[in-house]
PDB file of C-alpha atoms in Angstrom:
ATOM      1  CA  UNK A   1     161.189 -23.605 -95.731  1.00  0.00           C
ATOM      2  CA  UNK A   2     161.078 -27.241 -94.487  1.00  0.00           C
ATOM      3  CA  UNK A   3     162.744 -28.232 -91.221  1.00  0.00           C
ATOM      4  CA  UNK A   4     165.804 -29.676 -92.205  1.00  0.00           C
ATOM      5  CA  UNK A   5     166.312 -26.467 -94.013  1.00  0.00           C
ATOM      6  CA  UNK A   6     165.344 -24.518 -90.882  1.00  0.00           C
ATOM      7  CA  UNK A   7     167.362 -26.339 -88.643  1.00  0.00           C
ATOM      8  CA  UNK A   8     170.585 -25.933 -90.448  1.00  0.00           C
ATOM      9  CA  UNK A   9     169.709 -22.621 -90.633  1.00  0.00           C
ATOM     10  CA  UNK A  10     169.604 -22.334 -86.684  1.00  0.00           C
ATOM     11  CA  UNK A  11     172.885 -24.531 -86.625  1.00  0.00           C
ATOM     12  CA  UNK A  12     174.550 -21.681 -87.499  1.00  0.00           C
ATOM     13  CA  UNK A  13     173.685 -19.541 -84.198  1.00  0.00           C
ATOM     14  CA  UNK A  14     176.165 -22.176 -82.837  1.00  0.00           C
ATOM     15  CA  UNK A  15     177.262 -21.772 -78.914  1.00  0.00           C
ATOM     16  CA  UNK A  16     178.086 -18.640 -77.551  1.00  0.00           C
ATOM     17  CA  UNK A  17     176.199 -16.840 -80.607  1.00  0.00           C
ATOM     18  CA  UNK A  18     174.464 -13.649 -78.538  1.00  0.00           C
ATOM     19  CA  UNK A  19     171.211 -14.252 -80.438  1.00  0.00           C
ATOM     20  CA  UNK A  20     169.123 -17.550 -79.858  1.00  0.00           C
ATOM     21  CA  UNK A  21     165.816 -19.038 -81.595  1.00  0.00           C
ATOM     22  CA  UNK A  22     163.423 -22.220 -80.151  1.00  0.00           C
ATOM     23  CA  UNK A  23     160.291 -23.088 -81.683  1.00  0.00           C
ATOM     24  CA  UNK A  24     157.586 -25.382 -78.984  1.00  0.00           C
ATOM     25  CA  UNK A  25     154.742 -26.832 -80.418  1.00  0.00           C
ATOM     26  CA  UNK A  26     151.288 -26.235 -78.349  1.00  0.00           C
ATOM     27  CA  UNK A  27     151.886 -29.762 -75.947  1.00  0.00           C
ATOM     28  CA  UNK A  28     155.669 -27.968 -75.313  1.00  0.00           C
ATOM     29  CA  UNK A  29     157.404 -30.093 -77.529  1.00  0.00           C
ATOM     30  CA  UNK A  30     160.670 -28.836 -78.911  1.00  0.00           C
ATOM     31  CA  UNK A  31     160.668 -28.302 -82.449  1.00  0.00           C
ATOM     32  CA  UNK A  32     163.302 -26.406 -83.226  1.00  0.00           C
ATOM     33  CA  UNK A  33     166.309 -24.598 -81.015  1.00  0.00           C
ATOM     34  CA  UNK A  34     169.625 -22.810 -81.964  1.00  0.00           C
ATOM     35  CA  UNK A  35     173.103 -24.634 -80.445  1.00  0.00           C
ATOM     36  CA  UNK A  36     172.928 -20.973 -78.641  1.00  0.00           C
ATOM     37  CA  UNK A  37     170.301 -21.693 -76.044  1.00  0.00           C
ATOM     38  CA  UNK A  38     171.329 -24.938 -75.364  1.00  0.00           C
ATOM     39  CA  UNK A  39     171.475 -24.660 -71.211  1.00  0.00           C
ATOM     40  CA  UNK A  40     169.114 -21.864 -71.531  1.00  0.00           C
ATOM     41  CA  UNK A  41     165.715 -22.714 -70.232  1.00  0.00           C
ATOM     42  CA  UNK A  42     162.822 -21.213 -72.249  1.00  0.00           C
ATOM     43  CA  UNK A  43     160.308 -23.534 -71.854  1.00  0.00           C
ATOM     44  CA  UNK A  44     158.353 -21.614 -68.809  1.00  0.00           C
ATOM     45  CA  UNK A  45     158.097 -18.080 -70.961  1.00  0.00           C
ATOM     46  CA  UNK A  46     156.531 -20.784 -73.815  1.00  0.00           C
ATOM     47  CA  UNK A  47     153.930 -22.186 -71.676  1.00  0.00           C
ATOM     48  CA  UNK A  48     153.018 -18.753 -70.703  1.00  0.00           C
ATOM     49  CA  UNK A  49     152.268 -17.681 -74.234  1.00  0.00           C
ATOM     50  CA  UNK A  50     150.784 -20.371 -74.932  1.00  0.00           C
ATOM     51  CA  UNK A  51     148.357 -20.524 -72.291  1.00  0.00           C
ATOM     52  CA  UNK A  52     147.262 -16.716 -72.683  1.00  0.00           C
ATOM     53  CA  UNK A  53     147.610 -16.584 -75.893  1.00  0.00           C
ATOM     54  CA  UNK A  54     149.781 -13.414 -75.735  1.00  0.00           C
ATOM     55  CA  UNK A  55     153.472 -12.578 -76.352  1.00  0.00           C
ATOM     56  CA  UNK A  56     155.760 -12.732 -73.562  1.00  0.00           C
ATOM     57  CA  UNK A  57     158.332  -9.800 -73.976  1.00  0.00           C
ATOM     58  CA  UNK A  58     161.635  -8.533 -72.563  1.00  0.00           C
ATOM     59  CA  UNK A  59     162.217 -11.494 -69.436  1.00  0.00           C
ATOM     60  CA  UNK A  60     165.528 -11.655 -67.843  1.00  0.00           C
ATOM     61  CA  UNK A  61     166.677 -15.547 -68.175  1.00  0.00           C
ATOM     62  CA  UNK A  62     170.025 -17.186 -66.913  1.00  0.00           C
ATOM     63  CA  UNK A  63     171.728 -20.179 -68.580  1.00  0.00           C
ATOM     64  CA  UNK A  64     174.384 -21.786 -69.979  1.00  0.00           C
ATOM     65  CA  UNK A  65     176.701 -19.197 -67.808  1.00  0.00           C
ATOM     66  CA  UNK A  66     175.002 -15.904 -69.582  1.00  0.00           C
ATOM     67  CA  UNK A  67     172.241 -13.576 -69.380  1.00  0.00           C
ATOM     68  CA  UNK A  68     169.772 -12.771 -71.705  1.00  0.00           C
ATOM     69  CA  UNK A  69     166.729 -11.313 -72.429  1.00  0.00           C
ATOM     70  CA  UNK A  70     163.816 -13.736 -74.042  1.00  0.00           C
ATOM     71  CA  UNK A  71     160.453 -13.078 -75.675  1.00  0.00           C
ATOM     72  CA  UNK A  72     157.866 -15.765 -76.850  1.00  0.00           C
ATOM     73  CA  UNK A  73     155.516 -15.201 -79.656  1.00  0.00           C
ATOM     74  CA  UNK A  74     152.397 -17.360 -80.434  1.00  0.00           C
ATOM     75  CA  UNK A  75     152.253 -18.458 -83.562  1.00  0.00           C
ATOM     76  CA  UNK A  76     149.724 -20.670 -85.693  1.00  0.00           C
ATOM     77  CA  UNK A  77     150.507 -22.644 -89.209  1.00  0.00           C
ATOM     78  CA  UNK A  78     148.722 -25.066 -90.602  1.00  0.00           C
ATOM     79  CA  UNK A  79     146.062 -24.914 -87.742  1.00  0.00           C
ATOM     80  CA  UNK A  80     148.859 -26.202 -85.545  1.00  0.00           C
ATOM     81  CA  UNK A  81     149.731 -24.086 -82.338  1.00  0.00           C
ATOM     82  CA  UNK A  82     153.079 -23.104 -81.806  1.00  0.00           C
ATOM     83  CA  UNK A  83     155.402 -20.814 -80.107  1.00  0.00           C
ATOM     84  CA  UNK A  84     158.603 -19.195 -80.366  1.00  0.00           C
ATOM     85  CA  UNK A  85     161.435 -18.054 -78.896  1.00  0.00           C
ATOM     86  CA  UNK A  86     164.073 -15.279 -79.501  1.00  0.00           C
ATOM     87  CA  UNK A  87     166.522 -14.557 -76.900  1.00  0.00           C
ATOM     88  CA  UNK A  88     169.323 -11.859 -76.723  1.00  0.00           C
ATOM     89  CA  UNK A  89     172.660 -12.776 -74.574  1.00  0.00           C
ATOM     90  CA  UNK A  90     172.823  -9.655 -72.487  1.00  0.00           C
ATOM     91  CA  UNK A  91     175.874 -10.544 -70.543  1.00  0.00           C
ATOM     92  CA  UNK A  92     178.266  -8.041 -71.405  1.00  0.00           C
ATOM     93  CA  UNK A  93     175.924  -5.240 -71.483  1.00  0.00           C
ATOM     94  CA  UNK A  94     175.049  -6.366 -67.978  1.00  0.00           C
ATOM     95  CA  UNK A  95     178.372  -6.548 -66.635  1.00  0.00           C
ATOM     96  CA  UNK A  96     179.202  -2.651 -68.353  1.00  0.00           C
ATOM     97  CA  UNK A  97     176.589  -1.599 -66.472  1.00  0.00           C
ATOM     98  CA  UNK A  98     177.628  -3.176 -63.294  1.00  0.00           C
ATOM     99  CA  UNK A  99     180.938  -1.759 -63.587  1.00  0.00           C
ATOM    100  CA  UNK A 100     179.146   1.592 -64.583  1.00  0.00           C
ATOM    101  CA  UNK A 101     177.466   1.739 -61.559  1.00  0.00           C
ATOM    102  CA  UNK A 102     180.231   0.846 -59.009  1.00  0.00           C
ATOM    103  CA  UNK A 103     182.537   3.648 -60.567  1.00  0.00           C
ATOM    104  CA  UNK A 104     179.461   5.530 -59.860  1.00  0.00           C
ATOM    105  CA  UNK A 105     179.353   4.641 -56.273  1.00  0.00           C
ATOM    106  CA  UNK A 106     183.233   5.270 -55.886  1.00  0.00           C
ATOM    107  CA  UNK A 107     183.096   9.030 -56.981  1.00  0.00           C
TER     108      UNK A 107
END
């Protein structure tokens, strides 16, 4: 897939889509990111991967007026060092459980 295929792919997660995708290259450079994290900062959990070496898994960002829940992956293609994203908009499933837990505290 070449990157003008891959981006119109991630057009589609367009704004407000609960799932979002970013691909860094190994200086941070954005290569690729779905309209959906647009406001969302991602960049730290990237230069964490890529500085260990290690996936980054299940961290708690804000952005763009939502939660969600991001993981980085290191990748490498082409002898090029990469990393990428995938983040999950946990704001509804945040806010059930917040209203879970005060009807909780009211019985």
């Amino acid at each position: 897939m070449d990157r003008p295929e891959a981006s119109a792919l991630l057009s589609t997660l367009e704004p407000g889509a609960p799932v979002g995708v970013a691909v860094h290259d190994g200086e941070l450079r954005e290569l690729l990111r779905s309209p959906s994290l647009e406001g969302v900062e991602v960049e730290g959990g990237a230069r964490q991967a890529l500085a260990t070496g290690r996936a980054l898994t299940g961290i708690e960002l804000t952005g763009a007026g939502r939660a969600w829940v991001g993981s980085w992956y290191p990748l490498e293609r082409a002898g090029r060092r990469l990393v990428g994203t995938v983040a999950v908009d946990v704001t509804e499933h945040d806010a059930a459980e917040a209203s879970l837990r005060a009807s909780s505290d009211r019985l």
